[in-house]
Tab-separated table of C-alpha atoms in Angstrom:
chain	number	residue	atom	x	y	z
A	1487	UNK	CA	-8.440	-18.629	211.111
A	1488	UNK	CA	-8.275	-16.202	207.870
A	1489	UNK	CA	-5.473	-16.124	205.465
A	1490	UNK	CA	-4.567	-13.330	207.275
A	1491	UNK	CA	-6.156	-13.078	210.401
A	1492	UNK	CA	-3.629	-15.496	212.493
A	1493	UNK	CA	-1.351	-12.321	213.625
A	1494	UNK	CA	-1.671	-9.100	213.999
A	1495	UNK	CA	1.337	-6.702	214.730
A	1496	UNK	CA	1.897	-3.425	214.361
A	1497	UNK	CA	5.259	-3.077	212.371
A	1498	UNK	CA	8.349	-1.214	214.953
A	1499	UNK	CA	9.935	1.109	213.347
A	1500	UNK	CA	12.531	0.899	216.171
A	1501	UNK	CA	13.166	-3.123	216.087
A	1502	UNK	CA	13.389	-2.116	212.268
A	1503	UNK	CA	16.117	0.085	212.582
A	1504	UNK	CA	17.425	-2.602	215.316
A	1505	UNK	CA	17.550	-5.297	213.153
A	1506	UNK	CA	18.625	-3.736	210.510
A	1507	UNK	CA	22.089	-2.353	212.346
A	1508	UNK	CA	23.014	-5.763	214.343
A	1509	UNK	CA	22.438	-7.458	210.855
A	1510	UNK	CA	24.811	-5.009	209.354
A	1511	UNK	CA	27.249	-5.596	211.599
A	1512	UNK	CA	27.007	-9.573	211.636
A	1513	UNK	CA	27.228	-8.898	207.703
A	1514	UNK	CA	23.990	-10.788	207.234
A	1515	UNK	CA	21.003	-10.430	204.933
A	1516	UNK	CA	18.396	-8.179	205.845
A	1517	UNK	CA	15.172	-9.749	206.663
A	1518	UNK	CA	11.126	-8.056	208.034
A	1519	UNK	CA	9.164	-9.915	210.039
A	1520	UNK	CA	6.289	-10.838	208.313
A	1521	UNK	CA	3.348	-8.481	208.870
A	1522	UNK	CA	-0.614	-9.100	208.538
A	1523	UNK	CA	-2.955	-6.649	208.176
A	1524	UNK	CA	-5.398	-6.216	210.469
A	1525	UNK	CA	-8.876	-6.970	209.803
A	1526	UNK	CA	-10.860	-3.691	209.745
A	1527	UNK	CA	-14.052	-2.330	208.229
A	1528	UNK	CA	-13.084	0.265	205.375
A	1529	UNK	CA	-15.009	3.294	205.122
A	1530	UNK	CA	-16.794	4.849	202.272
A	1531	UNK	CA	-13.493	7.174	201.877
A	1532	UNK	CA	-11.481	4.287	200.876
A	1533	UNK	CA	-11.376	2.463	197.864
A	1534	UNK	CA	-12.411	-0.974	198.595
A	1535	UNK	CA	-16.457	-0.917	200.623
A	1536	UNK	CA	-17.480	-3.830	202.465
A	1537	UNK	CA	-20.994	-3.253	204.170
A	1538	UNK	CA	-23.777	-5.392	205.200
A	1539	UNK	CA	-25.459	-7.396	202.505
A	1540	UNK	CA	-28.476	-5.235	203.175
A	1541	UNK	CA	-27.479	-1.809	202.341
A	1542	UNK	CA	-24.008	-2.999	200.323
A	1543	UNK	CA	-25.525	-1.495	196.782
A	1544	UNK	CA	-26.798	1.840	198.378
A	1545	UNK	CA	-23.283	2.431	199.759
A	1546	UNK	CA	-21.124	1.326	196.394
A	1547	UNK	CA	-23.248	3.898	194.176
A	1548	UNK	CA	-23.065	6.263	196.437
A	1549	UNK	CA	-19.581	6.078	196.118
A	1550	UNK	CA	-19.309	5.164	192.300
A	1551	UNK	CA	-21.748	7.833	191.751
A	1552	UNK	CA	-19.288	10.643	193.640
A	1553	UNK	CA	-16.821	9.063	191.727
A	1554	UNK	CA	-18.249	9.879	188.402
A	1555	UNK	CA	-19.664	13.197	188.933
A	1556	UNK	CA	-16.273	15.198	188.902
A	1557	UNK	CA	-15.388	13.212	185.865
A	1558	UNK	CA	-18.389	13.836	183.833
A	1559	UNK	CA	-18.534	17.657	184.866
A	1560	UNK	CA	-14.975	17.730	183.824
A	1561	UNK	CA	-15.920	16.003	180.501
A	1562	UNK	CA	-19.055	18.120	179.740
A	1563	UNK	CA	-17.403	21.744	180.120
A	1564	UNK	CA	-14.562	20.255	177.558
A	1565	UNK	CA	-14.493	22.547	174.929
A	1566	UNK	CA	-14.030	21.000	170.652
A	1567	UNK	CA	-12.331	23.835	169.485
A	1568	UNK	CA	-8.842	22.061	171.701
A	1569	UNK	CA	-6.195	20.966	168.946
A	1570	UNK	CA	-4.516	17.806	169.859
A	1571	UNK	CA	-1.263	19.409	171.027
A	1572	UNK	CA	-3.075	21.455	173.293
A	1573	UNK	CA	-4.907	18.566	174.201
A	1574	UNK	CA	-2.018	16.156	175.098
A	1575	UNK	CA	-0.120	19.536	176.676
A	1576	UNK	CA	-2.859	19.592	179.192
A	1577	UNK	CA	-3.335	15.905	179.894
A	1578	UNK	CA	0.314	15.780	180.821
A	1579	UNK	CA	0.071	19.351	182.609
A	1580	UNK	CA	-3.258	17.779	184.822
A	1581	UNK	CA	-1.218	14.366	185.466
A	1582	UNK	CA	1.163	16.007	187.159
A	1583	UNK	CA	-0.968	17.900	189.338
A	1584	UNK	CA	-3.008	15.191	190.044
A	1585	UNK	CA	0.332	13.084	191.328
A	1586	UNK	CA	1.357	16.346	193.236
A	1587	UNK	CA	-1.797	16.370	194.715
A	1588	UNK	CA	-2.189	12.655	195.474
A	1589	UNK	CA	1.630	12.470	197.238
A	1590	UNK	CA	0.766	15.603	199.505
A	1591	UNK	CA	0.668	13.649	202.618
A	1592	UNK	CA	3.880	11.552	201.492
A	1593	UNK	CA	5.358	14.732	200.547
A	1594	UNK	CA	4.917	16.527	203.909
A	1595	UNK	CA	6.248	13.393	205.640
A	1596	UNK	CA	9.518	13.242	203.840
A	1597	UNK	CA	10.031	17.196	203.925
A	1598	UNK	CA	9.625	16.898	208.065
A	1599	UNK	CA	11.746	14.012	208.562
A	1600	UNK	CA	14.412	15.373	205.990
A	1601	UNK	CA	14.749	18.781	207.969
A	1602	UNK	CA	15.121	17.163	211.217
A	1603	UNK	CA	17.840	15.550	209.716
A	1604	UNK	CA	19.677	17.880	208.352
A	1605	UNK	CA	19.327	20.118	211.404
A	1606	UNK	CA	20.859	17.820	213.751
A	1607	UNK	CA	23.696	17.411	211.004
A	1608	UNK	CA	27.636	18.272	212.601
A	1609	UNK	CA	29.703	16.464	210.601
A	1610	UNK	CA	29.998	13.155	208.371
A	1611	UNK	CA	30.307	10.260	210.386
A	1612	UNK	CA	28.968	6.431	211.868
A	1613	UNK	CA	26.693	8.620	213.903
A	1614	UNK	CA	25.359	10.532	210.616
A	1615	UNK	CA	24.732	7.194	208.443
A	1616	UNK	CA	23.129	6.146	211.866
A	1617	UNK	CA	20.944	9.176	211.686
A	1618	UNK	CA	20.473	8.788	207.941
A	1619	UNK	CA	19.610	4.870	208.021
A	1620	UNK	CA	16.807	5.455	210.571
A	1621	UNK	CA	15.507	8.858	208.669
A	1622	UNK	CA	14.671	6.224	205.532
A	1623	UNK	CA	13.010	3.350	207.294
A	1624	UNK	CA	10.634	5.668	209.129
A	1625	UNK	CA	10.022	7.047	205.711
A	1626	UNK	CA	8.857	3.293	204.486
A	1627	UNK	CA	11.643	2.153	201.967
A	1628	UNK	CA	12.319	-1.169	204.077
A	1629	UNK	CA	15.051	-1.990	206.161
A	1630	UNK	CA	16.878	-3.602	203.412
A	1631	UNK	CA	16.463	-1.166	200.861
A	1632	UNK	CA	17.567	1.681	203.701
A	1633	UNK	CA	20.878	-0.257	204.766
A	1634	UNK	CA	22.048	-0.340	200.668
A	1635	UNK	CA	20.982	2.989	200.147
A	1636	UNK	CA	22.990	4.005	203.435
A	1637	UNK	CA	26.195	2.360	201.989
A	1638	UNK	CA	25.990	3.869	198.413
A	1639	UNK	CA	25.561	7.192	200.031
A	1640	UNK	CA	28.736	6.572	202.518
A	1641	UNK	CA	30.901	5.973	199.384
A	1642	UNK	CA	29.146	8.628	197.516
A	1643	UNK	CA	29.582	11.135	200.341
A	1644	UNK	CA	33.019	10.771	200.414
A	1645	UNK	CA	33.864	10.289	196.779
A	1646	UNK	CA	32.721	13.768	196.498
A	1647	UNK	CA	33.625	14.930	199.737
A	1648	UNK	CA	31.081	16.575	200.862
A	1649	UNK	CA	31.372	18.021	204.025
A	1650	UNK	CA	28.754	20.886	204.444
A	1651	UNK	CA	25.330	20.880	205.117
A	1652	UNK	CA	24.497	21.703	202.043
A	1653	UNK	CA	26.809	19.828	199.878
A	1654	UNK	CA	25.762	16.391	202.293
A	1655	UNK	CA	22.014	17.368	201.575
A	1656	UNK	CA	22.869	17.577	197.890
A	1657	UNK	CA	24.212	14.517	197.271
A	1658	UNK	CA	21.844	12.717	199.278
A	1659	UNK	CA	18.455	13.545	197.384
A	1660	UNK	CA	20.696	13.280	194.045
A	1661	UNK	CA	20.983	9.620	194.904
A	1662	UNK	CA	17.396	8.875	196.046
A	1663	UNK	CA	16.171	10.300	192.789
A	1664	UNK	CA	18.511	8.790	190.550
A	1665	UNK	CA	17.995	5.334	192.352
A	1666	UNK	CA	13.957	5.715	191.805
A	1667	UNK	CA	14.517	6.419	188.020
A	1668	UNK	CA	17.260	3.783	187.340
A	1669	UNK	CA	14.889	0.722	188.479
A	1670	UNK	CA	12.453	2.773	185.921
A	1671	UNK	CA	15.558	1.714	182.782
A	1672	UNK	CA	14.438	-1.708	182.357
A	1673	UNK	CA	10.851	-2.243	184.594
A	1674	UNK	CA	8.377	-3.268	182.322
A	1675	UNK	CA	5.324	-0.948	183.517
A	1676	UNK	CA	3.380	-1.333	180.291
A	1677	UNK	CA	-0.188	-3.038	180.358
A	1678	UNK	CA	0.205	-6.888	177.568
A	1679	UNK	CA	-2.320	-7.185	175.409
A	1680	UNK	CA	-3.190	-10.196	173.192
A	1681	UNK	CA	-2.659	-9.865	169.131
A	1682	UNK	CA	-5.524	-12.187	168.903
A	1683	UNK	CA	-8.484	-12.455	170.576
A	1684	UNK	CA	-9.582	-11.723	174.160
A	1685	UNK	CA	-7.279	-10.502	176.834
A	1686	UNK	CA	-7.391	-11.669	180.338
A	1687	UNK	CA	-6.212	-9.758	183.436
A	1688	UNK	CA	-6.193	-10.972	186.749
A	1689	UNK	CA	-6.677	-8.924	190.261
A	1690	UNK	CA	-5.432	-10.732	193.150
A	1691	UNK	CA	-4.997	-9.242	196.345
A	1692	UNK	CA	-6.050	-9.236	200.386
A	1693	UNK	CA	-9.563	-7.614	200.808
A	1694	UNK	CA	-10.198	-3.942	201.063
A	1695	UNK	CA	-7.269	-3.109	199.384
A	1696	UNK	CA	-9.303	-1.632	196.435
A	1697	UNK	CA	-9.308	-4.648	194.167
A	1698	UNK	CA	-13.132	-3.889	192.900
A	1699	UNK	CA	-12.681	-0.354	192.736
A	1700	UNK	CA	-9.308	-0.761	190.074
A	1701	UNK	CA	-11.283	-2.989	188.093
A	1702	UNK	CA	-14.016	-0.390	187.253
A	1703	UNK	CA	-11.768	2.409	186.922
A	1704	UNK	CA	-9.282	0.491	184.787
A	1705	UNK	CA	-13.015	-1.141	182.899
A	1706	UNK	CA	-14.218	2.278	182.660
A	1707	UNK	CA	-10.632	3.858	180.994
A	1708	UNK	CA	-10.687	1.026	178.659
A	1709	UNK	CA	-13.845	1.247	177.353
A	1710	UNK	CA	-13.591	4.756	176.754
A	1711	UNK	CA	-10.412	4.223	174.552
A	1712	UNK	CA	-13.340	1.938	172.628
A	1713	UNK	CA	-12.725	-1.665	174.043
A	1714	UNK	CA	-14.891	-3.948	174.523
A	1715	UNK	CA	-15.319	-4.629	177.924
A	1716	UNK	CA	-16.398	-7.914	180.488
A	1717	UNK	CA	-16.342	-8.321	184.103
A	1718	UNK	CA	-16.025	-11.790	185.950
A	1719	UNK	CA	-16.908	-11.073	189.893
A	1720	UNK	CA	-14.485	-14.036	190.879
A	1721	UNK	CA	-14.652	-12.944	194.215
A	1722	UNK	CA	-17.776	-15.239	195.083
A	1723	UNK	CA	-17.157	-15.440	199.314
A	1724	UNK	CA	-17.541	-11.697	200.396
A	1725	UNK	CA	-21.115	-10.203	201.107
A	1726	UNK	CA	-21.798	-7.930	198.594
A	1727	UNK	CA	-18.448	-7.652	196.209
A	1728	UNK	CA	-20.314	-9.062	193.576
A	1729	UNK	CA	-22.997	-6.070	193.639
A	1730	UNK	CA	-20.197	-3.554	194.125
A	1731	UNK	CA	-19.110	-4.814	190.668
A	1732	UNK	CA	-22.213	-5.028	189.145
A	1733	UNK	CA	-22.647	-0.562	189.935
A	1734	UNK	CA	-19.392	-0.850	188.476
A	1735	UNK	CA	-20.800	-2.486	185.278
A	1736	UNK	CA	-23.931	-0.533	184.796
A	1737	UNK	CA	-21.798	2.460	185.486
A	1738	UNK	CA	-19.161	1.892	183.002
A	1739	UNK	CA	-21.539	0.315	180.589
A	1740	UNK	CA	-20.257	-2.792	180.666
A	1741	UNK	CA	-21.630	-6.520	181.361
A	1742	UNK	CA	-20.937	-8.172	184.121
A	1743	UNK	CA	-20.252	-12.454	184.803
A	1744	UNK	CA	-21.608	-13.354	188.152
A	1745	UNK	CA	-22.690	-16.380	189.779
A	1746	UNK	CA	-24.494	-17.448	193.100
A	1747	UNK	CA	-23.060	-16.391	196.623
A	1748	UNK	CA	-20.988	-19.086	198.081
A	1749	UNK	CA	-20.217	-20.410	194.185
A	1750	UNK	CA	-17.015	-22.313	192.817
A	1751	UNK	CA	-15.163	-18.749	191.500
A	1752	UNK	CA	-13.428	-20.907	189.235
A	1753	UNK	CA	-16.660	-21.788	187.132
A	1754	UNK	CA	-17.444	-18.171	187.436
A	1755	UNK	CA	-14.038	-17.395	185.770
A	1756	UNK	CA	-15.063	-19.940	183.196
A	1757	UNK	CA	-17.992	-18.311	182.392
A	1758	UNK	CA	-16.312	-15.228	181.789
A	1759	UNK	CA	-14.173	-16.310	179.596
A	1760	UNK	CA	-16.600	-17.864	177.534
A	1761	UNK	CA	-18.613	-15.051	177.222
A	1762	UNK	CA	-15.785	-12.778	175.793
A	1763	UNK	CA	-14.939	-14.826	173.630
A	1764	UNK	CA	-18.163	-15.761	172.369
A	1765	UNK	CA	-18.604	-11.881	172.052
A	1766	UNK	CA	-15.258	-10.986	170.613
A	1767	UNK	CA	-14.387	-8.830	173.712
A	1768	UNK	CA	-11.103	-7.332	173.684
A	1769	UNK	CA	-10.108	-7.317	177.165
A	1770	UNK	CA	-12.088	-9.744	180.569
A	1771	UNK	CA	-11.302	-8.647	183.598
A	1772	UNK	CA	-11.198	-11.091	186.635
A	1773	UNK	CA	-11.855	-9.994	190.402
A	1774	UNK	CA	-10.938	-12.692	192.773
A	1775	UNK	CA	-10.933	-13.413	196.531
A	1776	UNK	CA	-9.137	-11.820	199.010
A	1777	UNK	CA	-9.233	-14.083	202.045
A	1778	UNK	CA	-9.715	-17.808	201.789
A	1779	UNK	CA	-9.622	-20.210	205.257
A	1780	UNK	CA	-6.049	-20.577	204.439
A	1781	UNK	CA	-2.920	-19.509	202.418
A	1782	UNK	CA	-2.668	-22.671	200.087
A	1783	UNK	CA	-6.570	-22.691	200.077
A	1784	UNK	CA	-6.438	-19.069	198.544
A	1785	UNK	CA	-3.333	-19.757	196.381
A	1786	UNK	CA	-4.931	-23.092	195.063
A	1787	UNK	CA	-8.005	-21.136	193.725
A	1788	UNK	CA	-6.030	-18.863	192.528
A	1789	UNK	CA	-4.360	-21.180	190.303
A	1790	UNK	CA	-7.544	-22.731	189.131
A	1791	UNK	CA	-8.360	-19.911	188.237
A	1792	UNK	CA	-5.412	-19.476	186.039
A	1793	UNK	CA	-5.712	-22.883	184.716
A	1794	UNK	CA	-8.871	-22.581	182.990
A	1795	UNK	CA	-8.073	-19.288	181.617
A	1796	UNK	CA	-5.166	-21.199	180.052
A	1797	UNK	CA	-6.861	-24.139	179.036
A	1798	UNK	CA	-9.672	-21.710	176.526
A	1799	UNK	CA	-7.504	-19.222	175.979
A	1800	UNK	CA	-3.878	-19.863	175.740
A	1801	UNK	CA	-1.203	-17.692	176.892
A	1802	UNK	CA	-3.402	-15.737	178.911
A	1803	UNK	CA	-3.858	-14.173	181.427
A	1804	UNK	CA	-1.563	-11.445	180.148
A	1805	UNK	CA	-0.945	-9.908	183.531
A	1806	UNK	CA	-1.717	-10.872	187.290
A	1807	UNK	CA	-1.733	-7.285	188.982
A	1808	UNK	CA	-1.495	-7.511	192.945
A	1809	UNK	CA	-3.442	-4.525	193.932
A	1810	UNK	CA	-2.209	-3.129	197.475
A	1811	UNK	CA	-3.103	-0.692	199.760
A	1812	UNK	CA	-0.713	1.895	200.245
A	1813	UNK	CA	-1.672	2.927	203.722
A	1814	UNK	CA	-0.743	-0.209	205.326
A	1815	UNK	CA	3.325	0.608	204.777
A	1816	UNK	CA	5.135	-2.182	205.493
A	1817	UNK	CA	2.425	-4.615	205.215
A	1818	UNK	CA	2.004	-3.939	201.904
A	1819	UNK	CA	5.393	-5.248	201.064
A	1820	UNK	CA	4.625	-8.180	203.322
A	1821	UNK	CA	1.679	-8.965	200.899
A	1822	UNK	CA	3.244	-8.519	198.137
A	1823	UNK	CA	6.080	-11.257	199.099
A	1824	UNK	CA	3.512	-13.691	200.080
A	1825	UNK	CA	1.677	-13.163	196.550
A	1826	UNK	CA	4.874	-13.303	194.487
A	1827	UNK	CA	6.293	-16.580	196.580
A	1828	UNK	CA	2.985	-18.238	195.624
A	1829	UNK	CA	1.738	-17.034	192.254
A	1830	UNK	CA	3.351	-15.035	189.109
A	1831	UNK	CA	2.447	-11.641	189.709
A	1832	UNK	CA	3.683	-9.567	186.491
A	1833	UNK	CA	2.916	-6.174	188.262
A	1834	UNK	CA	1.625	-4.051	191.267
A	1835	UNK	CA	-1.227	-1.418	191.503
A	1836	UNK	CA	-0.457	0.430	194.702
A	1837	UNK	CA	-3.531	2.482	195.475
A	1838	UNK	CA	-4.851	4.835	198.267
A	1839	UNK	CA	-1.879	7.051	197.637
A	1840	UNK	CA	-3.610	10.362	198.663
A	1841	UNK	CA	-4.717	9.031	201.777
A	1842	UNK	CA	-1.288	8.479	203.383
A	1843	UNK	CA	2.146	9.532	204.043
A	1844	UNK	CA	3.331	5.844	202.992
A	1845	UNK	CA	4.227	6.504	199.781
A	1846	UNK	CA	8.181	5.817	200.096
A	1847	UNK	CA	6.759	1.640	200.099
A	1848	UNK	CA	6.948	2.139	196.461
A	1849	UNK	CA	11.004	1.991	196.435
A	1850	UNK	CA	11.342	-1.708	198.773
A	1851	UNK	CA	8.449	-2.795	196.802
A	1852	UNK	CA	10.630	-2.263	192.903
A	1853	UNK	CA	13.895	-3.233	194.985
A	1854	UNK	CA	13.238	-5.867	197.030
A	1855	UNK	CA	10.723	-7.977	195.089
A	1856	UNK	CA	11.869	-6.440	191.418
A	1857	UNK	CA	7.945	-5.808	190.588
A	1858	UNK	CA	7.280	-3.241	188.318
A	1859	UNK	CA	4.338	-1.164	189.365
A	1860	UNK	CA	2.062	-0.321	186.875
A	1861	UNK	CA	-0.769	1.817	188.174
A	1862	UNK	CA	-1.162	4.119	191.059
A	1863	UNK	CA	-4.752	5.505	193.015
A	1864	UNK	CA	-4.430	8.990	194.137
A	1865	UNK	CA	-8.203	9.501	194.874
A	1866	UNK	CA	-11.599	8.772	194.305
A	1867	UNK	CA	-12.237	9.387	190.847
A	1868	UNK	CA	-12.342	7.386	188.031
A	1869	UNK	CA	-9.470	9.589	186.460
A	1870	UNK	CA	-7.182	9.327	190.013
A	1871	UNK	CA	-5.577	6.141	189.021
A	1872	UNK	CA	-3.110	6.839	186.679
A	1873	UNK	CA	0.360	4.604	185.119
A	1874	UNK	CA	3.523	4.949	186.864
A	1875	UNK	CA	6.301	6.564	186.181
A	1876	UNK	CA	9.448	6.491	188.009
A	1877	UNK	CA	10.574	9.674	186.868
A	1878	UNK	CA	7.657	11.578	187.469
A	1879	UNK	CA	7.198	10.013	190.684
A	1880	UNK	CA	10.324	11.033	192.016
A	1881	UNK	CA	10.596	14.292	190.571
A	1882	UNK	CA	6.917	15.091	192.169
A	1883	UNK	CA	7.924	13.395	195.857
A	1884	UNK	CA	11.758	15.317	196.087
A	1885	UNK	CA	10.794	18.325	194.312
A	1886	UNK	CA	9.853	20.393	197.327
A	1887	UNK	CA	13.343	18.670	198.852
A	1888	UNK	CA	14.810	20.465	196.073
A	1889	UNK	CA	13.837	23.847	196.453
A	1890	UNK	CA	14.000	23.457	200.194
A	1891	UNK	CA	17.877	22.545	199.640
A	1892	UNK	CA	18.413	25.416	196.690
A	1893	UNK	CA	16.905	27.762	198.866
A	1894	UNK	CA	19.368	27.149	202.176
């Protein structure tokens, strides 16, 4: 069986919420069930393709290519005449939209759920934290994370006493935004770079996440800040990932470090780094395999991997970014335990964003695991994946909250 092919579950929000009360009561740590994602075929929508060796190039730069259109429209109807305030002004100005945009679905999720509860709101009581316990797991922060939320908001509640609708509501969505932008104080979201020579990153991750498609956004924002740029297609076992890099290459104008199908990925990682340092390239970055026979089969490569980056270039890699898909919920923070327990994983790239109403897994991720993310996808475009920033995140997902609860 695969890595991660041995079960597959659908995660309960009910035996969640379950769980999570008996546990309370027992006063005993919270703990999921592990989760496994199931094993389907992504479509060209997503960000991670996996098609028939046959027709696997077609159907990457057909993609790639939609991918780069918008951006090089964009880029062409630039005016020069911009000064550099005006220039950063609007950067910052189309960020924002673009997060608004991406957390739409997540957005509309939270809104419903949040006027349901406050609608069936009487009065403050074991019955409201109930309420207000299940409201946050079905909105994807993780048992654990809902259960300490639930008991800072109990002794918030009645510190202030609030006792209205209104003034409840209030001091609720006060507390979920200032909890996302306190775990922002001292996460370390910023991207390590080496003073001296190249700079290794590593992608790890389950397949179909969007692993390959990071890498040649991430290559192709890099190189336009004038990097040099190399690609290693580490992930050696999957039909066609290492042509989906190589459109990703001749796209971004950047050479790619690929061996034969079926190949030791560690030699190709070898190769790699070779090559960028023989070539004085400022940043290499690594794809790797998703699925192995096994878990200490895939974790063993993994670490290989890592040791021969080490042994030619020491102190690297600089970062090991688990990429996940943000559209699996719950099994996302399942992966992301798995990775951490088994190699050292200095941040997350949560992509897929647009494409689901899932967003909330961002909060158990930082709180549970203590992993900073450091990039968000919020759509197809080579421009879509962006840095994260807890403030901006959480002003962008409760904003509408806001006005919702300023306008009762």
């Amino acid at each position: 069986m695969g890595l991660f092919d041995s079960i597959r579950k659908a995660f309960s929000v009910d035996d969640a919420i379950e769980t999570a009360r008996n546990q309370r009561q027992n006063h005993a740590s919270i703990t999921v069930e592990t989760l496994y994602p199931a094993q389907t075929v992504p479509t060209v929508q997503s960000e991670e393709i996996d098609k028939p060796q046959n027709d696997i190039t077609v159907g990457v730069e057909a993609e790639i290519s939609h991918t780069y259109s918008e951006t090089e429209t964009e880029t062409e109807t630039e005016t020069e005449t911009e000064t550099e305030t005006e220039t950063e002004t609007e950067t910052e100005t189309e960020s924002q939209s673009q997060l608004d945009s991406g957390l739409d679905e997540t957005k509309k999720s939270w809104a419903s759920r949040w006027q349901h509860f406050i609608a069936n709101f009487r009065s403050v009581d074991e019955d409201f934290f109930d309420d207000l316990e299940e409201t946050l797991i079905k909105a994807d922060v993780g048992a654990a994370t809902a259960l300490q939320l639930t008991d800072e908001l109990r002794d918030e509640v009645k510190l202030q006493n609030a006792k209205s609708k209104q003034a409840v509501s209030e001091v609720i969505l006060e507390k979920l935004v200032n909890h996302y932008e306190a775990q922002g104080i001292n996460e370390d979201t910023a991207m390590h770079f080496a003073q001296n020579g190249p700079t290794v990153i590593l992608f790890v991750g389950v397949n179909g996440v969007g692993k390959t498609t990071t890498i040649g956004k991430l290559a192709a924002r890099y190189k336009g800040e004038g990097k040099k740029v190399l690609l290693a297609a580490g992930d050696t076992f999957r039909a066609g990932a290492t042509q989906q890099l190589q459109v990703w290459g001749e796209r971004d104008g950047v050479e790619v470090v690929a061996g034969a199908p079926n190949s030791d990925p560690a030699s190709v990682v070898y190769d790699g780094v070779r090559a960028a340092i023989d070539q004085q390239a400022d940043i290499l970055f690594v794809d790797t395999a998703g699925r192995l026979q096994n878990n200490v089969n895939l974790m063993q490569e993994l670490e290989k991997m890592k040791r021969i980056i080490s042994r030619e270039l020491p102190e690297q890699p600089a970062e090991v970014l688990l990429v996940l898909d943000a559209t699996t919920g719950q099994n996302a923070l399942q992966q992301a335990k798995l990775f951490k327990d088994s190699t050292d994983v200095t941040g997350i790239v949560l992509t897929k964003l647009d494409g689901t109403a899932k967003g909330g897994i961002i909060l158990p991720i930082r709180n549970e695991l203590h992993l900073p993310v450091k990039w968000i996808g919020l759509g197809e475009q080579v421009n879509d994946l962006q840095p994260f920033v807890a403030n901006d995140f959480a002003k962008s997902l409760f904003g509408q909250l806001l006005e919702i609860r300023d306008g009762d």
